[in-house]
């Protein structure tokens, strides 16, 4: 019996050393997300499919609109956020350096739609080039989600392509995505910029035309750092396991989206249960395809992100980052 007892103890120790045997205690994480849109599908699926749990994580998602999410990370009230390169790099240029540890989406999933009667009056057709389309924004009011956010940057980027004075020629109306369509229908606004599926809904219902979709309107911006996972500069030194587990969980969610998009959509339907299911399915085709197969952070992706901020005049040319050294690490991507 003494021998058997030692064997049992040895087996218990061996099982304890196997990573897939589970974790003794979950690590609690607060993840700040800038919007409740399909851009953050990997995070939603990591939670709903149990990928966080498998990595021994207890993650709380908190919606903090636009730049409030990275600000929460900087302040220490959130551990991680998922955000875009332009916002991340502008923070670095302002002296608020953080660390990006993966990039989940390598195409910009932000769009600008224009009310159909406004587009018709401007003579816009499917064949109208972006520069001509953008001129229709002059004197118009466009709703955006979050001043200083990627949505704001995209609105200004598109206006710049039309040669407009982006400070004076276009009025903005900050609001959350859900009421944007209703505001457009009452003609309180002329269009709006945000992420899918809200832009898709306006087009599918025939209320608006797609003025400029980031995923297709500007191929010169690809690849793009649109889904950066980032945290405080010292997080992965002080709490390395948090970074390792978060990246593994979200990488698994990304693979699930790419390999099983239909199953992923079924999970997401619960999150977007008030959205027309045809609209959601149409938006998902674009969103799923934008998720990166290789989630490493790249210099070209960061370069293109900075170009958007410069064109949108949200970054002064004198503050342009000459190097991204120390702002990202791919050591947690396996």
CSV table of C-alpha atoms in Angstrom, one decimal:
chain,number,residue,atom,x,y,z
A,1,UNK,CA,0.0,0.0,0.0
A,2,UNK,CA,3.0,2.3,0.7
A,3,UNK,CA,4.3,1.7,-2.8
A,4,UNK,CA,0.8,2.3,-4.3
A,5,UNK,CA,0.5,5.6,-2.3
A,6,UNK,CA,3.8,6.9,-3.8
A,7,UNK,CA,2.6,5.9,-7.3
A,8,UNK,CA,-0.6,7.8,-6.8
A,9,UNK,CA,1.2,10.9,-5.5
A,10,UNK,CA,3.6,10.8,-8.4
A,11,UNK,CA,0.8,10.6,-10.9
A,12,UNK,CA,-1.0,13.5,-9.2
A,13,UNK,CA,2.2,15.6,-9.5
A,14,UNK,CA,2.6,14.6,-13.2
A,15,UNK,CA,-1.0,15.6,-14.0
A,16,UNK,CA,-0.4,18.9,-12.2
A,17,UNK,CA,2.5,19.7,-14.6
A,18,UNK,CA,0.4,19.1,-17.8
A,19,UNK,CA,-0.8,22.5,-19.1
A,20,UNK,CA,-4.1,21.1,-20.4
A,21,UNK,CA,-5.0,19.8,-17.0
A,22,UNK,CA,-6.4,23.3,-16.1
A,23,UNK,CA,-5.3,26.0,-13.7
A,24,UNK,CA,-5.6,26.0,-10.0
A,25,UNK,CA,-6.9,29.6,-10.0
A,26,UNK,CA,-8.3,31.8,-12.7
A,27,UNK,CA,-6.5,35.1,-13.5
A,28,UNK,CA,-9.0,38.0,-13.5
A,29,UNK,CA,-8.7,40.4,-16.4
A,30,UNK,CA,-10.5,43.6,-17.2
A,31,UNK,CA,-10.7,44.1,-21.0
A,32,UNK,CA,-11.8,47.6,-22.2
A,33,UNK,CA,-13.6,47.6,-25.6
A,34,UNK,CA,-14.3,50.8,-27.5
A,35,UNK,CA,-17.6,49.8,-29.0
A,36,UNK,CA,-20.2,46.9,-29.1
A,37,UNK,CA,-19.6,46.2,-32.8
A,38,UNK,CA,-18.4,43.2,-34.8
A,39,UNK,CA,-14.9,44.6,-34.7
A,40,UNK,CA,-14.6,42.9,-31.3
A,41,UNK,CA,-15.9,39.5,-32.4
A,42,UNK,CA,-12.7,37.7,-31.3
A,43,UNK,CA,-13.2,38.9,-27.7
A,44,UNK,CA,-16.9,38.1,-27.7
A,45,UNK,CA,-16.3,34.6,-29.0
A,46,UNK,CA,-13.3,34.0,-26.7
A,47,UNK,CA,-15.8,34.5,-23.9
A,48,UNK,CA,-18.9,32.8,-25.3
A,49,UNK,CA,-17.0,29.7,-26.7
A,50,UNK,CA,-15.0,29.3,-23.5
A,51,UNK,CA,-11.6,30.1,-24.9
A,52,UNK,CA,-10.8,32.5,-22.0
A,53,UNK,CA,-11.9,29.9,-19.5
A,54,UNK,CA,-9.7,27.2,-21.2
A,55,UNK,CA,-6.7,29.5,-20.6
A,56,UNK,CA,-7.6,30.0,-16.9
A,57,UNK,CA,-8.9,33.5,-17.4
A,58,UNK,CA,-11.9,35.2,-15.9
A,59,UNK,CA,-12.3,38.2,-18.2
A,60,UNK,CA,-14.7,41.1,-17.8
A,61,UNK,CA,-15.5,43.1,-20.9
A,62,UNK,CA,-16.3,46.8,-20.3
A,63,UNK,CA,-17.5,49.1,-23.1
A,64,UNK,CA,-15.6,52.4,-22.9
A,65,UNK,CA,-16.3,54.4,-26.0
A,66,UNK,CA,-13.5,55.4,-28.3
A,67,UNK,CA,-10.3,56.7,-26.7
A,68,UNK,CA,-11.8,56.0,-23.2
A,69,UNK,CA,-10.6,52.4,-23.6
A,70,UNK,CA,-6.9,53.1,-24.1
A,71,UNK,CA,-7.2,55.8,-21.4
A,72,UNK,CA,-8.4,53.2,-19.0
A,73,UNK,CA,-5.4,51.1,-19.7
A,74,UNK,CA,-3.1,54.0,-19.3
A,75,UNK,CA,-4.8,54.9,-16.0
A,76,UNK,CA,-4.5,51.3,-14.8
A,77,UNK,CA,-8.2,50.7,-14.4
A,78,UNK,CA,-8.2,48.2,-17.3
A,79,UNK,CA,-5.6,45.5,-18.1
A,80,UNK,CA,-5.9,45.3,-21.8
A,81,UNK,CA,-7.8,46.8,-24.7
A,82,UNK,CA,-8.4,45.9,-28.4
A,83,UNK,CA,-8.0,49.0,-30.5
A,84,UNK,CA,-6.7,50.5,-33.7
A,85,UNK,CA,-3.2,51.6,-34.7
A,86,UNK,CA,-4.0,55.3,-35.2
A,87,UNK,CA,-5.2,55.7,-31.6
A,88,UNK,CA,-2.4,53.5,-30.2
A,89,UNK,CA,0.3,55.5,-32.1
A,90,UNK,CA,-1.2,58.9,-31.3
A,91,UNK,CA,-1.0,58.0,-27.6
A,92,UNK,CA,2.6,57.0,-28.0
A,93,UNK,CA,3.4,60.3,-29.8
A,94,UNK,CA,1.9,62.1,-26.8
A,95,UNK,CA,4.2,60.2,-24.5
A,96,UNK,CA,1.7,57.6,-23.4
A,97,UNK,CA,3.6,54.5,-24.7
A,98,UNK,CA,1.9,51.1,-24.4
A,99,UNK,CA,2.7,47.7,-25.8
A,100,UNK,CA,0.9,45.9,-28.6
A,101,UNK,CA,1.2,42.1,-28.4
A,102,UNK,CA,-0.9,40.9,-31.4
A,103,UNK,CA,-3.1,42.3,-34.2
A,104,UNK,CA,-6.3,40.4,-34.7
A,105,UNK,CA,-7.6,42.3,-37.8
A,106,UNK,CA,-5.4,43.5,-40.7
A,107,UNK,CA,-8.0,45.5,-42.7
A,108,UNK,CA,-9.8,48.7,-41.4
A,109,UNK,CA,-13.4,47.7,-40.5
A,110,UNK,CA,-14.8,51.2,-40.4
A,111,UNK,CA,-17.2,52.6,-42.9
A,112,UNK,CA,-18.9,55.9,-43.8
A,113,UNK,CA,-22.5,55.8,-45.2
A,114,UNK,CA,-24.4,58.8,-46.7
A,115,UNK,CA,-28.1,59.2,-46.8
A,116,UNK,CA,-29.5,58.0,-50.1
A,117,UNK,CA,-31.3,61.3,-51.1
A,118,UNK,CA,-28.1,63.2,-50.4
A,119,UNK,CA,-26.1,60.8,-52.5
A,120,UNK,CA,-28.6,60.9,-55.3
A,121,UNK,CA,-28.5,64.7,-55.3
A,122,UNK,CA,-24.7,64.6,-55.6
A,123,UNK,CA,-25.0,62.2,-58.6
A,124,UNK,CA,-23.0,59.4,-56.8
A,125,UNK,CA,-23.1,56.0,-58.5
A,126,UNK,CA,-21.2,52.8,-57.9
A,127,UNK,CA,-18.6,53.9,-60.5
A,128,UNK,CA,-17.9,57.3,-58.8
A,129,UNK,CA,-14.3,57.4,-57.6
A,130,UNK,CA,-13.6,58.0,-53.9
A,131,UNK,CA,-12.2,61.5,-54.4
A,132,UNK,CA,-15.5,62.6,-56.1
A,133,UNK,CA,-17.7,60.8,-53.6
A,134,UNK,CA,-15.9,62.5,-50.7
A,135,UNK,CA,-16.8,66.0,-52.1
A,136,UNK,CA,-20.4,65.2,-51.3
A,137,UNK,CA,-19.6,65.6,-47.6
A,138,UNK,CA,-19.1,69.4,-47.9
A,139,UNK,CA,-21.6,71.1,-45.6
A,140,UNK,CA,-23.0,67.9,-44.3
A,141,UNK,CA,-23.5,66.6,-40.8
A,142,UNK,CA,-21.9,63.2,-40.1
A,143,UNK,CA,-22.5,61.2,-36.9
A,144,UNK,CA,-19.4,59.6,-35.5
A,145,UNK,CA,-18.7,57.4,-32.5
A,146,UNK,CA,-16.0,58.9,-30.3
A,147,UNK,CA,-14.1,62.1,-31.0
A,148,UNK,CA,-10.5,61.1,-31.6
A,149,UNK,CA,-11.4,57.5,-32.4
A,150,UNK,CA,-10.7,55.6,-35.6
A,151,UNK,CA,-14.2,56.4,-36.7
A,152,UNK,CA,-13.5,60.1,-36.4
A,153,UNK,CA,-10.2,59.6,-38.2
A,154,UNK,CA,-11.9,57.7,-41.0
A,155,UNK,CA,-14.5,60.5,-41.5
A,156,UNK,CA,-11.7,63.0,-41.7
A,157,UNK,CA,-9.5,60.8,-43.9
A,158,UNK,CA,-12.4,60.4,-46.4
A,159,UNK,CA,-13.1,64.2,-46.4
A,160,UNK,CA,-9.4,64.8,-47.1
A,161,UNK,CA,-9.5,62.6,-50.1
A,162,UNK,CA,-12.1,65.0,-51.5
A,163,UNK,CA,-9.9,68.0,-51.0
A,164,UNK,CA,-12.2,69.4,-48.3
A,165,UNK,CA,-11.2,71.5,-45.3
A,166,UNK,CA,-11.8,68.7,-42.7
A,167,UNK,CA,-12.1,71.2,-39.9
A,168,UNK,CA,-14.7,73.4,-41.5
A,169,UNK,CA,-16.5,71.7,-44.4
A,170,UNK,CA,-18.0,68.8,-42.4
A,171,UNK,CA,-19.9,68.9,-39.2
A,172,UNK,CA,-19.7,66.0,-36.8
A,173,UNK,CA,-22.3,64.7,-34.3
A,174,UNK,CA,-20.9,62.3,-31.7
A,175,UNK,CA,-23.4,59.5,-30.8
A,176,UNK,CA,-23.5,55.8,-30.1
A,177,UNK,CA,-24.1,53.5,-33.2
A,178,UNK,CA,-27.6,52.2,-32.3
A,179,UNK,CA,-29.5,55.5,-32.8
A,180,UNK,CA,-27.5,56.6,-35.9
A,181,UNK,CA,-29.8,55.1,-38.5
A,182,UNK,CA,-32.9,56.6,-36.8
A,183,UNK,CA,-31.3,60.0,-36.7
A,184,UNK,CA,-30.5,59.7,-40.4
A,185,UNK,CA,-34.0,58.7,-41.2
A,186,UNK,CA,-35.3,61.8,-39.5
A,187,UNK,CA,-32.7,63.8,-41.5
A,188,UNK,CA,-31.1,65.1,-38.3
A,189,UNK,CA,-27.8,63.9,-39.8
A,190,UNK,CA,-26.8,63.3,-43.4
A,191,UNK,CA,-24.8,60.2,-42.8
A,192,UNK,CA,-22.6,58.4,-40.2
A,193,UNK,CA,-19.3,56.6,-39.7
A,194,UNK,CA,-18.9,53.6,-37.5
A,195,UNK,CA,-18.1,49.9,-37.8
A,196,UNK,CA,-20.2,47.0,-39.0
A,197,UNK,CA,-23.0,45.8,-38.7
A,198,UNK,CA,-24.6,49.3,-38.2
A,199,UNK,CA,-23.3,50.7,-41.5
A,200,UNK,CA,-24.5,47.5,-43.3
A,201,UNK,CA,-28.0,47.9,-41.9
A,202,UNK,CA,-28.4,51.4,-43.4
A,203,UNK,CA,-27.3,50.1,-46.8
A,204,UNK,CA,-29.3,46.9,-46.8
A,205,UNK,CA,-32.4,48.7,-45.8
A,206,UNK,CA,-31.9,51.2,-48.7
A,207,UNK,CA,-31.6,54.2,-46.4
A,208,UNK,CA,-28.0,55.0,-47.4
A,209,UNK,CA,-25.2,54.3,-49.9
A,210,UNK,CA,-21.8,53.1,-48.9
A,211,UNK,CA,-19.6,56.2,-49.4
A,212,UNK,CA,-16.4,54.7,-48.2
A,213,UNK,CA,-15.6,51.3,-46.7
A,214,UNK,CA,-12.2,50.9,-45.1
A,215,UNK,CA,-11.9,47.3,-46.2
A,216,UNK,CA,-12.0,48.2,-49.9
A,217,UNK,CA,-11.9,51.9,-50.5
A,218,UNK,CA,-8.2,52.4,-49.7
A,219,UNK,CA,-6.1,49.4,-50.8
A,220,UNK,CA,-3.0,51.5,-50.2
A,221,UNK,CA,-3.6,51.2,-46.5
A,222,UNK,CA,-3.3,47.4,-46.4
A,223,UNK,CA,-2.1,45.8,-44.2
A,224,UNK,CA,-3.5,47.8,-41.3
A,225,UNK,CA,-3.3,47.5,-37.5
A,226,UNK,CA,-7.0,47.5,-36.8
A,227,UNK,CA,-7.3,44.9,-34.0
A,228,UNK,CA,-4.3,45.5,-31.8
A,229,UNK,CA,-4.3,43.8,-28.4
A,230,UNK,CA,-2.4,46.2,-26.2
A,231,UNK,CA,-1.6,46.9,-22.6
A,232,UNK,CA,0.7,49.0,-20.4
A,233,UNK,CA,4.3,48.9,-21.2
A,234,UNK,CA,5.3,47.0,-18.1
A,235,UNK,CA,2.4,44.6,-17.9
A,236,UNK,CA,4.0,41.7,-19.8
A,237,UNK,CA,7.2,42.0,-17.6
A,238,UNK,CA,5.3,42.2,-14.3
A,239,UNK,CA,2.5,39.7,-15.2
A,240,UNK,CA,3.8,37.8,-18.2
A,241,UNK,CA,1.3,35.0,-17.8
A,242,UNK,CA,-1.6,37.4,-18.3
A,243,UNK,CA,-0.2,38.4,-21.7
A,244,UNK,CA,0.5,34.8,-22.7
A,245,UNK,CA,-3.0,33.6,-21.8
A,246,UNK,CA,-4.8,36.6,-23.3
A,247,UNK,CA,-3.0,36.2,-26.7
A,248,UNK,CA,-3.6,32.4,-26.8
A,249,UNK,CA,-7.3,32.8,-26.1
A,250,UNK,CA,-7.9,35.5,-28.6
A,251,UNK,CA,-5.7,33.8,-31.2
A,252,UNK,CA,-7.9,30.7,-30.8
A,253,UNK,CA,-10.9,32.8,-31.3
A,254,UNK,CA,-9.4,34.3,-34.5
A,255,UNK,CA,-8.7,30.8,-35.9
A,256,UNK,CA,-12.3,29.8,-35.0
A,257,UNK,CA,-13.6,32.8,-37.0
A,258,UNK,CA,-11.5,32.0,-40.0
A,259,UNK,CA,-12.0,28.2,-40.0
A,260,UNK,CA,-15.6,28.1,-38.8
A,261,UNK,CA,-17.2,31.4,-39.8
A,262,UNK,CA,-20.8,30.0,-39.8
A,263,UNK,CA,-20.4,28.6,-36.2
A,264,UNK,CA,-18.8,31.9,-35.1
A,265,UNK,CA,-21.8,33.8,-36.5
A,266,UNK,CA,-24.2,31.6,-34.6
A,267,UNK,CA,-22.4,32.6,-31.3
A,268,UNK,CA,-22.5,36.2,-32.2
A,269,UNK,CA,-26.2,36.2,-33.0
A,270,UNK,CA,-26.9,36.2,-29.3
A,271,UNK,CA,-24.9,39.4,-28.9
A,272,UNK,CA,-26.7,41.1,-31.8
A,273,UNK,CA,-30.2,39.6,-31.2
A,274,UNK,CA,-31.9,43.0,-32.0
A,275,UNK,CA,-30.2,43.3,-35.4
A,276,UNK,CA,-31.9,41.9,-38.5
A,277,UNK,CA,-30.3,38.6,-39.1
A,278,UNK,CA,-29.9,39.1,-42.8
A,279,UNK,CA,-28.1,42.3,-42.1
A,280,UNK,CA,-25.9,40.6,-39.6
A,281,UNK,CA,-25.0,37.8,-42.0
A,282,UNK,CA,-24.2,40.3,-44.8
A,283,UNK,CA,-21.9,42.3,-42.4
A,284,UNK,CA,-20.2,39.1,-41.1
A,285,UNK,CA,-18.9,38.2,-44.6
A,286,UNK,CA,-16.8,41.3,-44.6
A,287,UNK,CA,-15.8,41.2,-40.9
A,288,UNK,CA,-14.8,37.5,-40.9
A,289,UNK,CA,-12.6,37.9,-43.9
A,290,UNK,CA,-10.8,40.9,-42.3
A,291,UNK,CA,-9.5,38.8,-39.4
A,292,UNK,CA,-5.8,38.1,-39.7
A,293,UNK,CA,-4.4,34.7,-40.4
A,294,UNK,CA,-1.1,35.9,-39.0
A,295,UNK,CA,-1.7,38.0,-35.9
A,296,UNK,CA,1.8,39.3,-35.5
A,297,UNK,CA,2.1,43.1,-35.3
A,298,UNK,CA,3.9,44.4,-38.4
A,299,UNK,CA,5.7,47.7,-39.2
A,300,UNK,CA,3.8,48.2,-42.5
A,301,UNK,CA,0.5,47.9,-40.5
A,302,UNK,CA,1.7,50.5,-38.1
A,303,UNK,CA,3.0,52.7,-40.8
A,304,UNK,CA,-0.4,52.7,-42.6
A,305,UNK,CA,-2.1,53.5,-39.3
A,306,UNK,CA,0.0,56.5,-38.7
A,307,UNK,CA,-0.7,57.7,-42.3
A,308,UNK,CA,-4.4,57.8,-41.5
A,309,UNK,CA,-3.8,60.0,-38.5
A,310,UNK,CA,-1.7,62.4,-40.5
A,311,UNK,CA,-4.2,62.6,-43.4
A,312,UNK,CA,-7.0,63.2,-40.8
A,313,UNK,CA,-4.9,65.9,-39.1
A,314,UNK,CA,-5.3,64.2,-35.8
A,315,UNK,CA,-1.5,63.9,-35.6
A,316,UNK,CA,0.8,66.9,-36.1
A,317,UNK,CA,3.6,66.0,-38.7
A,318,UNK,CA,6.2,67.1,-36.1
A,319,UNK,CA,5.0,64.4,-33.8
A,320,UNK,CA,5.3,61.6,-36.3
A,321,UNK,CA,7.0,58.5,-34.8
A,322,UNK,CA,10.2,57.7,-36.7
A,323,UNK,CA,10.5,54.2,-35.2
A,324,UNK,CA,8.1,51.8,-33.5
A,325,UNK,CA,10.8,50.1,-31.5
A,326,UNK,CA,9.6,49.2,-28.0
A,327,UNK,CA,5.9,49.7,-28.9
A,328,UNK,CA,5.2,46.1,-29.9
A,329,UNK,CA,6.3,42.5,-29.3
A,330,UNK,CA,5.4,39.3,-31.1
A,331,UNK,CA,6.9,37.0,-28.5
A,332,UNK,CA,3.5,35.9,-27.3
A,333,UNK,CA,2.2,34.9,-30.7
A,334,UNK,CA,2.7,31.2,-31.2
